[in-house]
Short mmCIF file of C-alpha atoms and ligand atoms in Angstrom, two decimals:
data_model
loop_
_atom_site.label_atom_id
_atom_site.label_comp_id
_atom_site.label_asym_id
_atom_site.label_seq_id
_atom_site.Cartn_x
_atom_site.Cartn_y
_atom_site.Cartn_z
CA MET A 1 0.00 0.00 0.00
CA ASN A 2 1.24 3.49 -0.72
CA THR A 3 0.27 6.57 1.29
CA ASN A 4 -2.74 7.42 -0.87
CA GLU A 5 -4.00 3.88 -0.55
CA ILE A 6 -3.67 3.82 3.21
CA TYR A 7 -5.67 7.06 3.39
CA GLN A 8 -8.30 5.46 1.18
CA SER A 9 -8.37 2.43 3.47
CA LEU A 10 -9.25 4.83 6.28
CA GLY A 11 -12.12 6.24 4.24
CA ILE A 12 -10.63 9.33 2.59
CA SER A 13 -11.62 9.69 -1.06
CA PRO A 14 -9.09 10.72 -3.74
CA LYS A 15 -11.04 13.93 -4.21
CA VAL A 16 -10.70 15.03 -0.58
CA LEU A 17 -7.10 13.84 -0.55
CA ASN A 18 -6.14 15.88 -3.60
CA PHE A 19 -7.91 19.00 -2.43
CA CYS A 20 -6.20 18.80 0.95
CA LYS A 21 -2.82 18.02 -0.55
CA GLU A 22 -2.99 21.25 -2.49
CA VAL A 23 -3.86 23.20 0.64
CA GLU A 24 -1.01 21.58 2.54
CA GLU A 25 1.47 22.47 -0.22
CA SER A 26 0.56 26.13 0.19
CA LEU A 27 1.38 26.06 3.92
CA LYS A 28 5.06 25.11 3.79
CA SER A 29 6.51 28.43 4.90
CA ARG A 30 3.84 28.80 7.55
CA PHE A 31 4.70 25.41 9.01
CA GLU A 32 8.39 26.25 8.91
CA GLN A 33 7.72 29.23 11.16
CA ILE A 34 5.85 27.03 13.61
CA ASP A 35 8.73 24.56 13.64
CA GLN A 36 11.12 27.38 14.45
CA THR A 37 9.06 28.36 17.48
CA ALA A 38 8.86 24.72 18.54
CA GLU A 39 12.63 24.37 18.20
CA TYR A 40 13.18 27.42 20.40
CA ASN A 41 10.73 26.20 23.03
CA GLN A 42 12.18 22.69 22.94
CA MET A 43 15.59 24.14 23.82
CA LYS A 44 13.99 26.21 26.57
CA VAL A 45 12.50 23.06 28.11
CA ILE A 46 15.74 21.08 27.83
CA LYS A 47 17.71 23.95 29.37
CA ALA A 48 15.32 24.15 32.34
CA MET A 49 15.59 20.39 32.87
CA GLN A 50 19.39 20.41 32.61
CA ASP A 51 19.75 23.41 34.91
CA ASN A 52 17.77 21.51 37.53
CA ARG A 53 19.78 18.31 37.03
CA VAL A 54 16.67 16.25 36.28
CA SER A 55 17.54 12.62 36.92
CA ASP A 56 16.21 9.12 37.37
CA VAL A 57 15.57 9.70 41.07
CA HIS A 58 12.92 12.29 40.22
CA PHE A 59 10.70 9.68 38.64
CA ALA A 60 10.20 7.73 41.86
CA ALA A 61 6.67 7.54 43.23
CA THR A 62 5.81 8.95 46.62
CA THR A 63 2.77 8.16 48.74
CA GLY A 64 0.91 9.53 51.74
CA TYR A 65 1.93 13.02 52.84
CA GLY A 66 4.59 13.15 50.17
CA TYR A 67 7.22 14.86 52.32
CA ASN A 68 10.51 15.32 50.49
CA ASP A 69 9.05 14.45 47.13
CA LEU A 70 12.18 15.36 45.21
CA GLY A 71 10.59 14.72 41.81
CA ARG A 72 7.69 17.03 42.56
CA ASP A 73 9.84 19.81 43.99
CA THR A 74 12.30 19.65 41.09
CA LEU A 75 9.51 19.62 38.51
CA GLU A 76 8.13 22.77 40.11
CA GLN A 77 11.54 24.38 39.84
CA VAL A 78 11.73 23.33 36.17
CA TYR A 79 8.40 25.09 35.52
CA ALA A 80 9.59 28.13 37.46
CA ASN A 81 12.77 28.34 35.36
CA LEU A 82 10.88 27.78 32.15
CA PHE A 83 8.41 30.56 32.87
CA HIS A 84 11.05 32.78 34.50
CA THR A 85 9.21 32.91 37.80
CA GLU A 86 10.35 32.45 41.39
CA ALA A 87 8.16 29.46 42.14
CA ALA A 88 5.50 27.11 40.81
CA LEU A 89 2.95 24.54 41.88
CA VAL A 90 2.67 21.64 39.42
CA ARG A 91 0.42 19.01 40.90
CA PRO A 92 -1.87 16.11 40.16
CA ASN A 93 -4.13 17.39 42.91
CA LEU A 94 -4.74 20.52 40.88
CA ILE A 95 -7.33 18.51 39.03
CA SER A 96 -8.09 20.86 36.15
CA GLY A 97 -7.52 24.33 34.79
CA THR A 98 -10.59 25.63 36.61
CA HIS A 99 -9.33 24.19 39.88
CA ALA A 100 -5.90 25.75 39.43
CA LEU A 101 -7.47 29.13 38.64
CA HIS A 102 -9.72 28.79 41.69
CA ILE A 103 -6.73 28.02 43.94
CA ALA A 104 -4.68 30.92 42.57
CA LEU A 105 -7.58 33.33 43.09
CA SER A 106 -8.93 32.14 46.41
CA GLY A 107 -5.42 31.74 47.83
CA ASN A 108 -4.59 35.36 47.18
CA LEU A 109 -7.88 37.20 47.68
CA ARG A 110 -9.30 38.11 51.08
CA PRO A 111 -12.69 39.42 52.18
CA GLY A 112 -13.12 43.00 51.02
CA ASP A 113 -10.78 42.59 48.06
CA GLU A 114 -11.96 43.12 44.53
CA LEU A 115 -11.11 41.06 41.46
CA LEU A 116 -11.02 42.82 38.10
CA SER A 117 -11.42 41.22 34.69
CA PRO A 118 -10.27 43.86 32.19
CA VAL A 119 -10.90 41.54 29.23
CA GLY A 120 -14.62 40.92 29.49
CA LYS A 121 -16.39 37.79 30.62
CA PRO A 122 -14.07 34.99 31.77
CA TYR A 123 -14.26 31.32 30.79
CA ASP A 124 -17.63 29.75 31.61
CA THR A 125 -16.50 27.66 34.56
CA LEU A 126 -15.00 30.72 36.25
CA GLU A 127 -18.39 32.36 36.47
CA GLU A 128 -19.22 30.06 39.36
CA VAL A 129 -15.76 30.33 40.91
CA ILE A 130 -16.12 34.10 41.00
CA GLY A 131 -19.83 34.15 41.76
CA ILE A 132 -20.98 35.87 38.58
CA ARG A 133 -23.47 33.02 38.59
CA GLU A 134 -24.66 32.22 42.13
CA SER A 135 -22.71 29.26 43.39
CA SER A 136 -21.97 27.66 46.72
CA GLY A 137 -18.41 28.43 47.83
CA SER A 138 -17.82 31.19 45.27
CA LEU A 139 -15.45 34.09 45.92
CA LYS A 140 -18.52 36.27 46.24
CA GLU A 141 -19.72 34.20 49.21
CA TYR A 142 -16.38 34.91 50.85
CA GLY A 143 -16.81 38.66 50.46
CA VAL A 144 -14.68 39.14 47.35
CA SER A 145 -16.30 41.50 44.89
CA TYR A 146 -15.87 41.40 41.13
CA ARG A 147 -15.77 43.98 38.43
CA GLN A 148 -15.57 43.44 34.70
CA VAL A 149 -14.64 45.76 31.88
CA ASP A 150 -15.72 44.49 28.50
CA LEU A 151 -13.56 44.72 25.43
CA LEU A 152 -14.28 47.43 22.91
CA GLU A 153 -16.28 46.64 19.80
CA ASP A 154 -13.10 45.84 17.85
CA GLY A 155 -11.80 43.42 20.50
CA THR A 156 -9.22 45.79 22.00
CA PHE A 157 -8.83 46.86 25.63
CA ASP A 158 -11.11 49.60 26.94
CA TYR A 159 -8.35 51.50 28.76
CA GLU A 160 -10.59 54.36 29.78
CA ASN A 161 -13.01 52.13 31.65
CA ILE A 162 -10.24 49.89 32.98
CA GLU A 163 -8.66 52.94 34.56
CA ALA A 164 -12.01 53.95 36.03
CA ALA A 165 -12.61 50.43 37.39
CA ILE A 166 -9.38 50.31 39.40
CA HIS A 167 -9.75 51.52 42.96
CA GLU A 168 -8.31 51.06 46.43
CA ASN A 169 -9.66 47.54 46.93
CA THR A 170 -8.68 46.17 43.53
CA LYS A 171 -6.35 43.39 44.58
CA MET A 172 -6.10 41.12 41.56
CA ALA A 173 -6.69 41.25 37.82
CA THR A 174 -7.57 38.10 35.89
CA ILE A 175 -6.58 38.17 32.24
CA GLN A 176 -7.62 35.35 29.96
CA ARG A 177 -5.15 34.90 27.11
CA SER A 178 -7.19 32.58 24.89
CA LYS A 179 -10.61 33.46 23.57
CA GLY A 180 -11.71 30.07 24.80
CA TYR A 181 -15.08 29.59 23.15
CA ASP A 182 -16.00 33.25 22.84
CA PRO A 183 -16.11 35.32 19.70
CA ARG A 184 -13.28 37.65 20.60
CA PRO A 185 -9.64 37.68 19.57
CA THR A 186 -7.01 35.77 21.52
CA PHE A 187 -4.39 38.13 22.91
CA SER A 188 -0.74 37.95 22.03
CA VAL A 189 1.70 37.88 24.92
CA GLU A 190 2.83 41.32 23.84
CA GLN A 191 -0.72 42.72 24.09
CA ILE A 192 -1.06 41.18 27.54
CA GLY A 193 2.18 42.89 28.55
CA GLU A 194 0.83 46.22 27.42
CA LEU A 195 -2.34 45.72 29.47
CA ILE A 196 -0.38 44.71 32.57
CA ARG A 197 1.88 47.76 32.28
CA PHE A 198 -1.19 49.95 32.10
CA ILE A 199 -2.76 48.34 35.18
CA LYS A 200 0.49 48.49 37.17
CA LYS A 201 0.98 52.13 36.30
CA LYS A 202 -2.35 52.93 37.85
CA LYS A 203 -1.87 50.67 40.89
CA PRO A 204 1.45 48.78 41.11
CA ASP A 205 0.37 46.29 43.77
CA ILE A 206 -2.44 44.69 41.75
CA ILE A 207 -1.57 41.02 41.29
CA CYS A 208 -1.95 40.34 37.57
CA MET A 209 -2.90 36.73 36.92
CA VAL A 210 -3.06 35.33 33.40
CA ASP A 211 -5.23 32.33 32.51
CA ASN A 212 -2.69 30.78 30.16
CA CYS A 213 -4.86 27.84 29.03
CA TYR A 214 -4.26 26.84 25.38
CA GLY A 215 -1.48 29.44 25.05
CA GLU A 216 1.65 27.71 26.34
CA PHE A 217 4.45 27.32 23.77
CA VAL A 218 2.49 28.96 20.97
CA GLU A 219 4.91 31.89 21.15
CA LYS A 220 8.53 32.08 22.26
CA ILE A 221 7.58 34.13 25.30
CA GLU A 222 4.96 33.59 28.00
CA PRO A 223 2.94 36.17 29.96
CA THR A 224 5.38 36.01 32.89
CA ASP A 225 8.02 37.42 30.52
CA VAL A 226 5.97 40.60 30.16
CA GLY A 227 5.01 41.31 33.74
CA ALA A 228 2.34 38.75 34.74
CA ASP A 229 2.66 37.96 38.46
CA ILE A 230 0.97 34.57 38.14
CA ILE A 231 0.17 32.27 35.22
CA VAL A 232 -2.15 29.32 35.44
CA GLY A 233 -2.90 26.41 33.16
CA SER A 234 -4.06 22.84 32.73
CA LEU A 235 -1.80 19.83 32.19
CA ILE A 236 -4.37 18.12 29.98
CA LYS A 237 -3.84 20.98 27.58
CA ASN A 238 -0.56 22.29 26.12
CA PRO A 239 2.12 21.81 28.82
CA GLY A 240 1.17 18.21 29.61
CA GLY A 241 2.16 17.26 26.07
CA GLY A 242 -0.67 14.70 25.95
CA LEU A 243 1.08 12.45 28.47
CA ALA A 244 -0.03 14.04 31.73
CA PRO A 245 -3.14 12.13 32.81
CA ILE A 246 -4.31 14.96 35.13
CA GLY A 247 -2.97 18.14 36.67
CA GLY A 248 -2.58 21.87 36.66
CA TYR A 249 0.10 24.44 37.28
CA ILE A 250 0.39 27.84 38.91
CA ALA A 251 3.65 29.76 38.43
CA GLY A 252 4.67 33.15 39.70
CA LYS A 253 6.17 35.19 42.52
CA LYS A 254 7.07 33.10 45.55
CA GLU A 255 4.71 34.93 47.86
CA TRP A 256 1.64 34.38 45.64
CA ILE A 257 2.50 30.75 44.98
CA GLU A 258 2.88 30.05 48.69
CA ARG A 259 -0.45 31.65 49.43
CA ALA A 260 -2.03 29.49 46.74
CA SER A 261 -0.40 26.40 48.23
CA TYR A 262 -2.02 27.05 51.62
CA ARG A 263 -5.33 27.02 49.85
CA LEU A 264 -4.50 23.87 47.89
CA SER A 265 -3.51 21.84 50.95
CA ALA A 266 -4.09 23.61 54.28
CA PRO A 267 -2.85 26.67 56.15
CA GLY A 268 0.48 25.65 57.70
CA LEU A 269 1.05 22.79 55.27
CA GLY A 270 1.41 24.48 51.89
CA LYS A 271 3.81 23.10 49.28
CA GLU A 272 5.48 20.59 51.59
CA VAL A 273 2.78 17.98 51.24
CA GLY A 274 1.03 16.25 48.37
CA ALA A 275 2.35 12.93 47.10
CA SER A 276 2.86 12.72 43.34
CA LEU A 277 1.85 9.02 43.30
CA GLY A 278 4.15 8.09 40.45
CA LEU A 279 2.86 10.68 38.00
CA ASN A 280 6.09 12.65 37.81
CA THR A 281 7.48 10.71 34.85
CA ALA A 282 4.42 11.60 32.75
CA PHE A 283 4.67 15.24 33.82
CA TYR A 284 8.35 15.51 32.91
CA GLN A 285 8.03 13.59 29.69
CA GLY A 286 4.87 15.43 28.69
CA LEU A 287 6.55 18.79 29.27
CA PHE A 288 9.49 17.59 27.22
CA LEU A 289 7.19 16.76 24.29
CA ALA A 290 4.90 19.77 24.72
CA PRO A 291 6.61 22.18 22.29
CA THR A 292 6.30 19.75 19.36
CA VAL A 293 2.81 18.67 20.36
CA VAL A 294 1.70 22.31 20.41
CA ALA A 295 3.31 22.75 17.00
CA SER A 296 1.29 19.79 15.67
CA ALA A 297 -1.93 21.20 17.05
CA LEU A 298 -1.14 24.60 15.52
CA LYS A 299 -0.48 23.05 12.12
CA GLY A 300 -3.80 21.22 12.36
CA ALA A 301 -5.63 24.45 13.22
CA ILE A 302 -4.01 26.36 10.35
CA PHE A 303 -4.69 23.52 7.95
CA ALA A 304 -8.36 23.45 8.97
CA ALA A 305 -8.63 27.23 8.57
CA ASN A 306 -7.19 27.05 5.08
CA VAL A 307 -9.23 24.05 3.96
CA TYR A 308 -12.54 25.50 5.11
CA GLU A 309 -11.85 29.09 4.15
CA LYS A 310 -11.07 27.91 0.64
CA LEU A 311 -14.47 26.22 0.58
CA GLY A 312 -16.17 29.49 1.50
CA TYR A 313 -16.75 29.18 5.26
CA ALA A 314 -15.97 31.83 7.86
CA VAL A 315 -13.02 30.77 10.00
CA VAL A 316 -11.56 32.38 13.13
CA PRO A 317 -8.63 32.93 13.15
CA ASP A 318 -8.55 33.25 9.37
CA SER A 319 -6.19 31.34 7.10
CA LYS A 320 -3.42 33.95 7.25
CA GLU A 321 -3.64 35.38 10.76
CA GLU A 322 -0.91 34.98 13.34
CA ARG A 323 -1.85 32.46 16.07
CA PHE A 324 -1.82 33.00 19.82
CA ASP A 325 -3.62 29.83 20.89
CA ILE A 326 -4.47 26.43 19.39
CA ILE A 327 -8.23 26.88 18.96
CA GLN A 328 -9.86 27.07 15.53
CA ALA A 329 -13.46 28.11 15.00
CA ILE A 330 -15.30 27.28 11.76
CA THR A 331 -18.80 28.60 11.08
CA PHE A 332 -20.95 26.28 8.99
CA GLY A 333 -24.31 27.99 9.19
CA ASN A 334 -26.28 24.74 9.42
CA PRO A 335 -26.55 22.03 12.09
CA GLU A 336 -25.98 19.07 9.74
CA SER A 337 -22.47 20.21 8.86
CA VAL A 338 -21.55 20.79 12.52
CA ILE A 339 -22.65 17.24 13.29
CA ALA A 340 -20.87 15.75 10.27
CA PHE A 341 -17.69 17.67 11.11
CA CYS A 342 -17.62 16.31 14.67
CA GLN A 343 -18.41 12.80 13.46
CA GLY A 344 -15.44 13.05 11.11
CA ILE A 345 -13.09 14.08 13.92
CA GLN A 346 -14.34 11.14 15.95
CA ALA A 347 -13.95 8.72 13.05
CA ALA A 348 -10.30 9.76 12.70
CA ALA A 349 -9.42 9.03 16.34
CA PRO A 350 -7.12 6.28 17.56
CA VAL A 351 -9.57 5.59 20.42
CA ASP A 352 -13.35 5.14 20.06
CA SER A 353 -13.29 5.75 16.31
CA PHE A 354 -16.29 3.41 15.99
CA VAL A 355 -18.49 5.66 18.15
CA THR A 356 -20.83 8.17 16.48
CA PRO A 357 -21.21 11.33 18.54
CA GLU A 358 -24.67 12.95 18.67
CA PRO A 359 -25.81 16.30 20.10
CA TRP A 360 -27.03 16.15 23.70
CA ASP A 361 -28.37 18.50 26.36
CA MET A 362 -25.30 19.16 28.45
CA PRO A 363 -25.86 20.70 31.88
CA GLY A 364 -25.01 24.39 31.88
CA TYR A 365 -25.60 24.93 28.15
CA ASP A 366 -28.64 26.53 26.57
CA ALA A 367 -28.56 24.39 23.42
CA PRO A 368 -27.62 20.78 22.61
CA VAL A 369 -23.88 20.31 22.18
CA ILE A 370 -22.04 17.78 20.07
CA MET A 371 -18.55 16.72 21.12
CA ALA A 372 -15.95 14.60 19.41
CA ALA A 373 -13.04 13.22 21.36
CA GLY A 374 -11.35 9.92 20.83
CA ALA A 375 -8.79 10.60 23.51
CA PHE A 376 -6.42 8.56 25.65
CA VAL A 377 -7.09 10.96 28.55
CA GLN A 378 -10.69 11.89 29.32
CA GLY A 379 -11.42 15.52 28.48
CA SER A 380 -7.93 16.11 27.16
CA SER A 381 -8.19 18.93 24.66
CA ILE A 382 -4.55 18.84 23.58
CA GLU A 383 -5.64 15.63 21.90
CA LEU A 384 -7.63 16.14 18.71
CA SER A 385 -11.13 17.21 19.70
CA ALA A 386 -14.04 19.30 18.48
CA ASP A 387 -17.30 20.55 19.81
CA GLY A 388 -20.15 22.67 18.64
CA PRO A 389 -23.35 23.98 20.16
CA ILE A 390 -26.34 23.23 17.93
CA LYS A 391 -27.50 26.82 17.57
CA PRO A 392 -26.82 29.72 15.20
CA PRO A 393 -24.34 30.53 13.80
CA TYR A 394 -23.64 26.78 13.85
CA ALA A 395 -19.92 26.97 14.51
CA VAL A 396 -17.52 24.27 15.65
CA TYR A 397 -14.47 24.73 17.83
CA PHE A 398 -11.63 22.50 16.93
CA GLN A 399 -8.35 22.00 18.76
CA GLY A 400 -5.45 19.73 19.53
CA GLY A 401 -3.67 16.89 17.84
CA LEU A 402 -0.74 15.12 19.44
CA THR A 403 0.79 14.67 16.00
CA TRP A 404 0.35 16.76 12.86
CA TYR A 405 -0.52 13.68 10.83
CA HIS A 406 -3.39 12.83 13.10
CA ALA A 407 -4.68 16.41 13.04
CA LYS A 408 -4.47 16.30 9.25
CA LEU A 409 -6.42 13.05 9.08
CA GLY A 410 -9.04 14.56 11.40
CA VAL A 411 -9.55 17.58 9.15
CA MET A 412 -9.70 15.42 6.03
CA MET A 413 -12.17 13.03 7.65
CA SER A 414 -14.38 15.94 8.73
CA LEU A 415 -14.41 17.19 5.17
CA GLN A 416 -15.14 13.69 3.89
CA LYS A 417 -18.17 13.32 6.18
CA ILE A 418 -19.56 16.72 5.19
CA ALA A 419 -19.01 15.97 1.49
CA ASP A 420 -20.60 12.52 1.86
CA LYS A 421 -23.76 14.22 3.11
CA LYS A 422 -23.64 16.51 0.04
CA LEU A 423 -23.50 19.56 2.29
CA LEU A 424 -20.63 21.04 0.33
CA PHE A 425 -18.96 20.81 -3.03
CA ILE A 426 -15.25 20.13 -3.38
CA PRO A 427 -13.91 21.81 -6.55
C1 LIG B 1 -9.94 24.98 29.40
C2 LIG B 1 -9.91 26.34 29.94
C3 LIG B 1 -10.15 26.60 31.30
C4 LIG B 1 -10.59 25.54 32.27
O1 LIG B 1 -9.86 24.41 32.24
P1 LIG B 1 -10.50 23.00 32.66
O2 LIG B 1 -9.30 22.13 32.72
O3 LIG B 1 -11.47 22.62 31.59
O4 LIG B 1 -11.15 23.18 33.98
C5 LIG B 1 -10.07 27.90 31.72
N1 LIG B 1 -9.77 28.91 30.87
C6 LIG B 1 -9.55 28.70 29.57
C7 LIG B 1 -9.24 29.85 28.68
C8 LIG B 1 -9.60 27.42 29.06
O5 LIG B 1 -9.38 27.22 27.76
#
């Protein structure tokens, strides 16, 4: 079998294959750029590991309290070096990105403090953490108030109202780097730096926290290189490299990380406890692979943007735009195509490829949602995945891909499924 034949054996028609091959050809210089960023970030990771003398002993499992967990403590120092911060928490008991964000916020805010979001509404799950939506145990219940300044019409920062929103009690600012699943632009690290400088000029002691989810290793610099006091992310996204089976990280100034650690474990205990239970190897190895995994996901996103833009669909970011996260949105304008797209992503997966996803009424959503994920780790969105709410404008959000070839197959399979249903015409 040659390569074309093996694609055909997977269900990709010569027509889809040829169309996609042409698109791929046009992306060579774009991909080269991504590889250059990956190369730089790979060296950054290796340097941080070498500087911390990472060794066999760090892969040993600890149990119980986890005192003197050398692997855990060294991994945290590796993250700190990598992000150019004083300290970090990198833990399996930070169970998700939302949890890590919650710990960073609740560890550093006290009753009477105010939290500011200068970039509009935060990620859905944070609404309950903050108390934007009534929720038991929210920051609001603990006497922490919240203020939000929406972005301007064109997606830029509303400096005038940000300035007006900052007052004596403003203690922290939460800045979400990725658009997540909102129709606004993702910010570059440079833009985030500009915003932080503005905030600090007005009130230097505001702790600026960046939700770094989906952004790690997309650029050569991270928000902590441009003034962020704390960055937070999930290990089942970019920095876990697909190998971390759970986890989150919080990196930043020592004082803020320690305060977060007292919230994670208990006052008085902090960072000293928390067994890593044998997960350290996956964390180290995943971090080691992360720069190339992120590059694969980025190539997949750019490929999808180019394939679908060429076929006449609206894509965000567009086919030429610079990328600051790994998420790709494609607007189909009809529910059937959203469903076929997700079924194609599922059919291309190494795991559960035989399952056909259908829209369902997910708690917390106002319309049925269809999700495709044939992942080794449940909920892992650094692995190839897609989801779309079944409501206008009928858009799907697509992200991940541990290898470029898998991401490519996913995009081709999505196109195949849509074409099979005669919902589009391939020239
Ligand atoms: C995924 C994500 C989160 C939450 O992470 P979970 O691991 O799903 O809890 C928060 N913010 C952004 C921008 C995200 O993309």
